Every structure is written in C-alpha cells, then in structure tokens.
Amino acid sequence: MNAFPSDRPLRQSLIAAASTLLEGRLNLGTSGNVSLRIDDGLLITPSGLHPSRCGPEDIVRMSADGQTLGTRKPSSEWRFHLDLYAARPEVGAIVHTHSPFATALACQRRGIPPFHYMIARFGGHDVRCAPYAPFGTVELSEVMQVALQDRSACLMANHGMTVLARELDEAVELAFELELLCEQYWRALQGGSPVLLDPAEMDDVLRRFTGYGQPGASRASSVVGRDDRASAPA
C-alpha cells in the first residue's frame, strides 16, 4: 500500500465530509463515519475522534482483508464498509449517520414507503430498514446487504442510516436528502397514514428520473442501474 501523504487530498475530503455532516446535524460529536474506496482497500474516519480534532494523518487506511496502516483505530463500523465495497463494486463512497429523523424511524424499525416520489432517488419503491444487529458485527453487514439490494440507502434498526454513492460529494448529498425525506415522512405520519404512490406510479417516476436534469447527470441514484431498479421488489 502507498503510504501517507500520497493520498492526502482523499483524507482531507473525508474530514471535510464528516465536518459537513456534523454542521448539518446529521451526526453529533463522534457519531457516524465516512469512507472512500481506494485501489487496494478503503480510507475511513477514525474511531472516537471528533472531526474538528482530526487531521489527514488520523484517517485510517485499510486493505481489502481488513488490515490497517497507521496508529489510529478505524471506525467501529469499518466491517460493514469493507463488506459493502466487496459486495457492491460500483460504490465508491459510504456515509453512515445517526441523524435525528432517520434514527427515530429506525428505532421504530420502520422503513420508508412511497409516500413521496423522491423515494425513487434511492433506487426503488421504498427505503428499507435493516433488522437489528449489534454494531461492528458480521451480522450487521449481512442484514444491511439484504436491505440495500437494488438500493443506495437503508435505515438500520435502532441505529441510524447508511447511504452509498459513486462519489463522496454525492453520498453526502444523498444523506441530507434521505434525512429530509425521513423528516417529511415522520411529519406526515402525525396526520395519520399518508396516501402512498402505487407501483405503477413509482415505476413512472423511476423512468422519468433517467432523463431528468442535464445530459449525463441523471437524478436517480448513480449506484443503482436502471435494469436493477425495474426488477427491485416494491
């Protein structure tokens, strides 16, 4: 593996992302974590170190077999990052947060149904909630992989949320979008059960997203192929 500081810009981008999530109240203190895929493994934020006290040398480099380079311990959630990169070769960045509304729904073990068409942003007809498993375990990696099948985000029971993307900036953006949808769904529930879009309506949204925006910048999540979305379970 190449040694620090050859990957300094990537390390700095992780610190910036973690700081942005903190400033946006998607995380608090040392909660949550952020990672980037690299050729021979990943870079991930360290365990228990506040972003304001984190320098490029504190970002942890890990090989594909889970070996670390440097003196810092990786985030306690490093395992699911490593496992998701192995399972999803199209993914380049992962953001995990304990944001308020996502966590509130996750503590009810409640996924997000198609109450709003922007749910399609995450690859399908819903955002699933993975069953509970202890943090840092193989079991957590396994249930997350199921919840993330054909999706770019999931909630994690009694825990928080995780978002996948090709690029780090997109992963951060998606995390904010998901938290907003969680808040909107939470508020909609205060008036009873929201009226949901039906499968045909959601399929129409997914088709429309493929041509939305500027050429080469589809609104639908870039980590989920259109064919996968069409066949994803509703």
Tab-separated table of C-alpha atoms in Angstrom:
chain	number	residue	atom	x	y	z
A	1	MET	CA	0.000	0.000	0.000
A	2	ASN	CA	1.084	3.558	-0.702
A	3	ALA	CA	1.904	5.427	2.478
A	4	PHE	CA	0.624	8.816	3.625
A	5	PRO	CA	0.894	11.602	2.366
A	6	SER	CA	0.332	10.441	-1.240
A	7	ASP	CA	-3.406	10.170	-0.553
A	8	ARG	CA	-3.620	13.391	1.476
A	9	PRO	CA	-6.347	15.013	-0.701
A	10	LEU	CA	-8.610	11.998	-0.202
A	11	ARG	CA	-8.016	12.070	3.537
A	12	GLN	CA	-8.840	15.775	3.644
A	13	SER	CA	-12.043	15.166	1.683
A	14	LEU	CA	-13.180	12.642	4.301
A	15	ILE	CA	-12.571	15.138	7.097
A	16	ALA	CA	-14.498	17.788	5.159
A	17	ALA	CA	-17.398	15.379	4.600
A	18	ALA	CA	-17.511	14.388	8.274
A	19	SER	CA	-17.478	18.077	9.237
A	20	THR	CA	-20.311	18.860	6.810
A	21	LEU	CA	-22.449	16.087	8.311
A	22	LEU	CA	-21.705	17.405	11.782
A	23	GLU	CA	-22.545	21.010	10.861
A	24	GLY	CA	-25.777	19.820	9.248
A	25	ARG	CA	-26.738	17.933	12.435
A	26	LEU	CA	-26.776	14.585	10.688
A	27	ASN	CA	-24.197	13.498	13.256
A	28	LEU	CA	-23.239	14.722	16.697
A	29	GLY	CA	-19.847	14.520	18.378
A	30	THR	CA	-18.028	11.404	17.216
A	31	SER	CA	-21.092	9.513	15.944
A	32	GLY	CA	-21.280	8.236	12.376
A	33	ASN	CA	-18.497	7.558	9.882
A	34	VAL	CA	-17.465	8.157	6.282
A	35	SER	CA	-15.305	6.127	3.900
A	36	LEU	CA	-13.852	6.121	0.385
A	37	ARG	CA	-12.904	3.171	-1.771
A	38	ILE	CA	-9.259	3.115	-2.904
A	39	ASP	CA	-7.496	0.701	-5.231
A	40	ASP	CA	-6.340	-1.684	-2.518
A	41	GLY	CA	-8.979	-1.151	0.157
A	42	LEU	CA	-10.535	1.909	1.766
A	43	LEU	CA	-9.938	5.096	3.722
A	44	ILE	CA	-12.230	5.585	6.729
A	45	THR	CA	-12.676	8.061	9.562
A	46	PRO	CA	-11.130	7.001	12.893
A	47	SER	CA	-12.919	5.694	15.954
A	48	GLY	CA	-13.912	8.178	18.658
A	49	LEU	CA	-12.151	11.217	17.172
A	50	HIS	CA	-14.162	14.410	16.639
A	51	PRO	CA	-13.795	15.811	13.079
A	52	SER	CA	-12.521	19.111	14.471
A	53	ARG	CA	-9.578	17.253	16.040
A	54	CYS	CA	-8.935	15.014	13.061
A	55	GLY	CA	-6.034	15.637	10.667
A	56	PRO	CA	-5.188	13.828	7.422
A	57	GLU	CA	-2.793	11.532	9.306
A	58	ASP	CA	-5.693	10.375	11.529
A	59	ILE	CA	-7.709	8.929	8.647
A	60	VAL	CA	-7.259	5.154	8.653
A	61	ARG	CA	-6.211	3.215	5.586
A	62	MET	CA	-7.402	-0.390	5.411
A	63	SER	CA	-6.592	-3.163	2.973
A	64	ALA	CA	-9.298	-5.327	1.417
A	65	ASP	CA	-8.599	-8.021	4.033
A	66	GLY	CA	-9.136	-5.612	6.933
A	67	GLN	CA	-5.520	-4.804	7.825
A	68	THR	CA	-4.837	-1.230	8.946
A	69	LEU	CA	-1.994	1.156	8.163
A	70	GLY	CA	-1.137	3.742	10.803
A	71	THR	CA	-1.603	4.151	14.527
A	72	ARG	CA	-5.284	5.111	14.695
A	73	LYS	CA	-8.107	2.625	15.120
A	74	PRO	CA	-10.701	2.698	12.315
A	75	SER	CA	-14.338	3.451	12.972
A	76	SER	CA	-16.015	0.657	14.905
A	77	GLU	CA	-18.242	0.199	11.832
A	78	TRP	CA	-15.336	-0.497	9.453
A	79	ARG	CA	-16.583	-4.034	8.820
A	80	PHE	CA	-19.796	-3.110	7.027
A	81	HIS	CA	-17.924	-0.523	4.953
A	82	LEU	CA	-15.417	-3.158	3.852
A	83	ASP	CA	-18.138	-5.737	3.192
A	84	LEU	CA	-20.336	-3.340	1.227
A	85	TYR	CA	-17.438	-2.341	-1.026
A	86	ALA	CA	-16.755	-6.016	-1.682
A	87	ALA	CA	-20.412	-6.712	-2.477
A	88	ARG	CA	-21.071	-3.545	-4.489
A	89	PRO	CA	-18.215	-2.813	-6.917
A	90	GLU	CA	-19.996	0.259	-8.293
A	91	VAL	CA	-19.894	2.007	-4.899
A	92	GLY	CA	-17.071	4.487	-4.283
A	93	ALA	CA	-18.161	6.177	-1.046
A	94	ILE	CA	-20.247	5.352	2.037
A	95	VAL	CA	-21.815	7.701	4.595
A	96	HIS	CA	-23.284	6.462	7.878
A	97	THR	CA	-25.150	8.819	10.223
A	98	HIS	CA	-27.226	8.852	13.392
A	99	SER	CA	-29.364	11.735	12.095
A	100	PRO	CA	-32.467	12.551	14.174
A	101	PHE	CA	-35.389	11.637	11.917
A	102	ALA	CA	-33.742	8.647	10.240
A	103	THR	CA	-32.821	7.283	13.663
A	104	ALA	CA	-36.310	7.935	15.050
A	105	LEU	CA	-37.852	5.870	12.238
A	106	ALA	CA	-35.143	3.215	12.600
A	107	CYS	CA	-35.934	2.910	16.301
A	108	GLN	CA	-39.493	2.041	15.284
A	109	ARG	CA	-37.968	-0.453	12.808
A	110	ARG	CA	-39.952	1.324	10.137
A	111	GLY	CA	-38.812	1.639	6.528
A	112	ILE	CA	-39.963	4.473	4.279
A	113	PRO	CA	-42.753	3.585	1.821
A	114	PRO	CA	-43.508	5.554	-1.379
A	115	PHE	CA	-45.252	8.446	0.394
A	116	HIS	CA	-43.304	10.873	-1.867
A	117	TYR	CA	-41.942	10.345	-5.354
A	118	MET	CA	-38.413	11.357	-4.254
A	119	ILE	CA	-38.108	7.935	-2.606
A	120	ALA	CA	-37.120	6.839	-6.132
A	121	ARG	CA	-33.897	8.802	-5.654
A	122	PHE	CA	-32.621	5.783	-3.725
A	123	GLY	CA	-33.228	3.242	-6.456
A	124	GLY	CA	-36.669	1.734	-5.962
A	125	HIS	CA	-40.143	1.910	-4.469
A	126	ASP	CA	-39.036	2.265	-0.859
A	127	VAL	CA	-36.137	2.670	1.540
A	128	ARG	CA	-35.900	-0.473	3.646
A	129	CYS	CA	-34.994	-0.770	7.315
A	130	ALA	CA	-32.444	-3.499	8.006
A	131	PRO	CA	-33.193	-5.718	11.037
A	132	TYR	CA	-31.280	-5.019	14.216
A	133	ALA	CA	-27.775	-6.416	14.656
A	134	PRO	CA	-25.028	-5.207	17.035
A	135	PHE	CA	-22.697	-2.553	15.674
A	136	GLY	CA	-19.416	-3.701	14.199
A	137	THR	CA	-20.558	-7.274	13.580
A	138	VAL	CA	-20.674	-9.569	10.571
A	139	GLU	CA	-24.406	-9.924	11.246
A	140	LEU	CA	-24.880	-6.183	10.716
A	141	SER	CA	-23.044	-6.358	7.387
A	142	GLU	CA	-25.263	-9.239	6.290
A	143	VAL	CA	-28.611	-7.632	7.120
A	144	MET	CA	-27.517	-4.357	5.532
A	145	GLN	CA	-26.586	-6.072	2.287
A	146	VAL	CA	-30.091	-7.525	2.081
A	147	ALA	CA	-31.747	-4.177	2.848
A	148	LEU	CA	-29.531	-2.457	0.272
A	149	GLN	CA	-30.256	-4.887	-2.553
A	150	ASP	CA	-31.044	-2.702	-5.603
A	151	ARG	CA	-30.944	0.379	-3.360
A	152	SER	CA	-28.474	3.127	-2.486
A	153	ALA	CA	-29.654	3.672	1.104
A	154	CYS	CA	-31.185	1.900	4.061
A	155	LEU	CA	-32.194	2.571	7.630
A	156	MET	CA	-30.672	0.390	10.349
A	157	ALA	CA	-32.958	-0.762	13.156
A	158	ASN	CA	-32.296	1.053	16.459
A	159	HIS	CA	-29.225	2.647	14.914
A	160	GLY	CA	-29.322	5.140	12.009
A	161	MET	CA	-28.906	5.265	8.233
A	162	THR	CA	-26.339	4.398	5.581
A	163	VAL	CA	-26.022	5.813	2.055
A	164	LEU	CA	-23.957	4.527	-0.873
A	165	ALA	CA	-22.767	6.504	-3.921
A	166	ARG	CA	-20.096	6.549	-6.596
A	167	GLU	CA	-18.545	9.777	-5.281
A	168	LEU	CA	-18.157	11.214	-1.789
A	169	ASP	CA	-19.932	14.501	-2.554
A	170	GLU	CA	-22.919	12.571	-3.879
A	171	ALA	CA	-23.009	10.329	-0.801
A	172	VAL	CA	-23.127	13.383	1.482
A	173	GLU	CA	-25.843	14.970	-0.664
A	174	LEU	CA	-27.900	11.778	-0.567
A	175	ALA	CA	-27.569	11.572	3.212
A	176	PHE	CA	-29.091	15.053	3.546
A	177	GLU	CA	-31.843	14.137	1.065
A	178	LEU	CA	-32.679	10.969	2.968
A	179	GLU	CA	-32.822	12.783	6.307
A	180	LEU	CA	-35.229	15.327	4.788
A	181	LEU	CA	-37.467	12.534	3.482
A	182	CYS	CA	-37.369	10.898	6.914
A	183	GLU	CA	-38.482	14.170	8.492
A	184	GLN	CA	-41.267	14.633	5.925
A	185	TYR	CA	-42.485	11.071	6.462
A	186	TRP	CA	-42.370	11.491	10.245
A	187	ARG	CA	-44.427	14.689	9.977
A	188	ALA	CA	-46.877	13.122	7.520
A	189	LEU	CA	-47.488	10.296	9.997
A	190	GLN	CA	-48.728	12.841	12.547
A	191	GLY	CA	-51.860	13.270	10.424
A	192	GLY	CA	-52.472	9.543	10.060
A	193	SER	CA	-51.314	7.137	7.357
A	194	PRO	CA	-50.044	9.023	4.286
A	195	VAL	CA	-51.544	8.145	0.907
A	196	LEU	CA	-48.879	6.108	-0.910
A	197	LEU	CA	-47.978	6.102	-4.575
A	198	ASP	CA	-48.769	2.780	-6.226
A	199	PRO	CA	-46.177	0.578	-8.002
A	200	ALA	CA	-47.121	1.854	-11.467
A	201	GLU	CA	-46.722	5.458	-10.326
A	202	MET	CA	-43.324	4.723	-8.807
A	203	ASP	CA	-42.190	2.906	-11.955
A	204	ASP	CA	-43.172	6.014	-13.914
A	205	VAL	CA	-41.075	8.191	-11.581
A	206	LEU	CA	-38.072	5.887	-11.992
A	207	ARG	CA	-38.390	6.157	-15.779
A	208	ARG	CA	-38.671	9.932	-15.604
A	209	PHE	CA	-35.604	10.189	-13.386
A	210	THR	CA	-33.455	8.508	-16.043
A	211	GLY	CA	-33.854	11.575	-18.277
A	212	TYR	CA	-34.042	14.301	-15.620
A	213	GLY	CA	-31.573	17.203	-15.466
A	214	GLN	CA	-28.560	17.858	-17.650
A	215	PRO	CA	-27.141	15.224	-20.024
A	216	GLY	CA	-25.036	12.677	-18.153
A	217	ALA	CA	-26.426	13.770	-14.754
A	218	SER	CA	-29.396	11.507	-14.043
A	219	ARG	CA	-31.375	12.427	-10.950
A	220	ALA	CA	-31.806	8.797	-9.941
A	221	SER	CA	-29.053	7.320	-7.795
A	222	SER	CA	-25.990	6.529	-9.866
A	223	VAL	CA	-25.102	3.389	-7.906
A	224	VAL	CA	-28.211	1.508	-8.989
A	225	GLY	CA	-28.601	0.557	-12.654
A	226	ARG	CA	-31.965	1.152	-14.337
A	227	ASP	CA	-32.467	-2.562	-15.018
A	228	ASP	CA	-31.906	-3.300	-11.323
A	229	ARG	CA	-34.437	-0.670	-10.309
A	230	ALA	CA	-37.070	-2.044	-12.635
A	231	SER	CA	-36.764	-5.517	-11.101
A	232	ALA	CA	-36.361	-4.407	-7.476
A	233	PRO	CA	-39.015	-5.595	-5.037
A	234	ALA	CA	-41.530	-2.904	-4.136
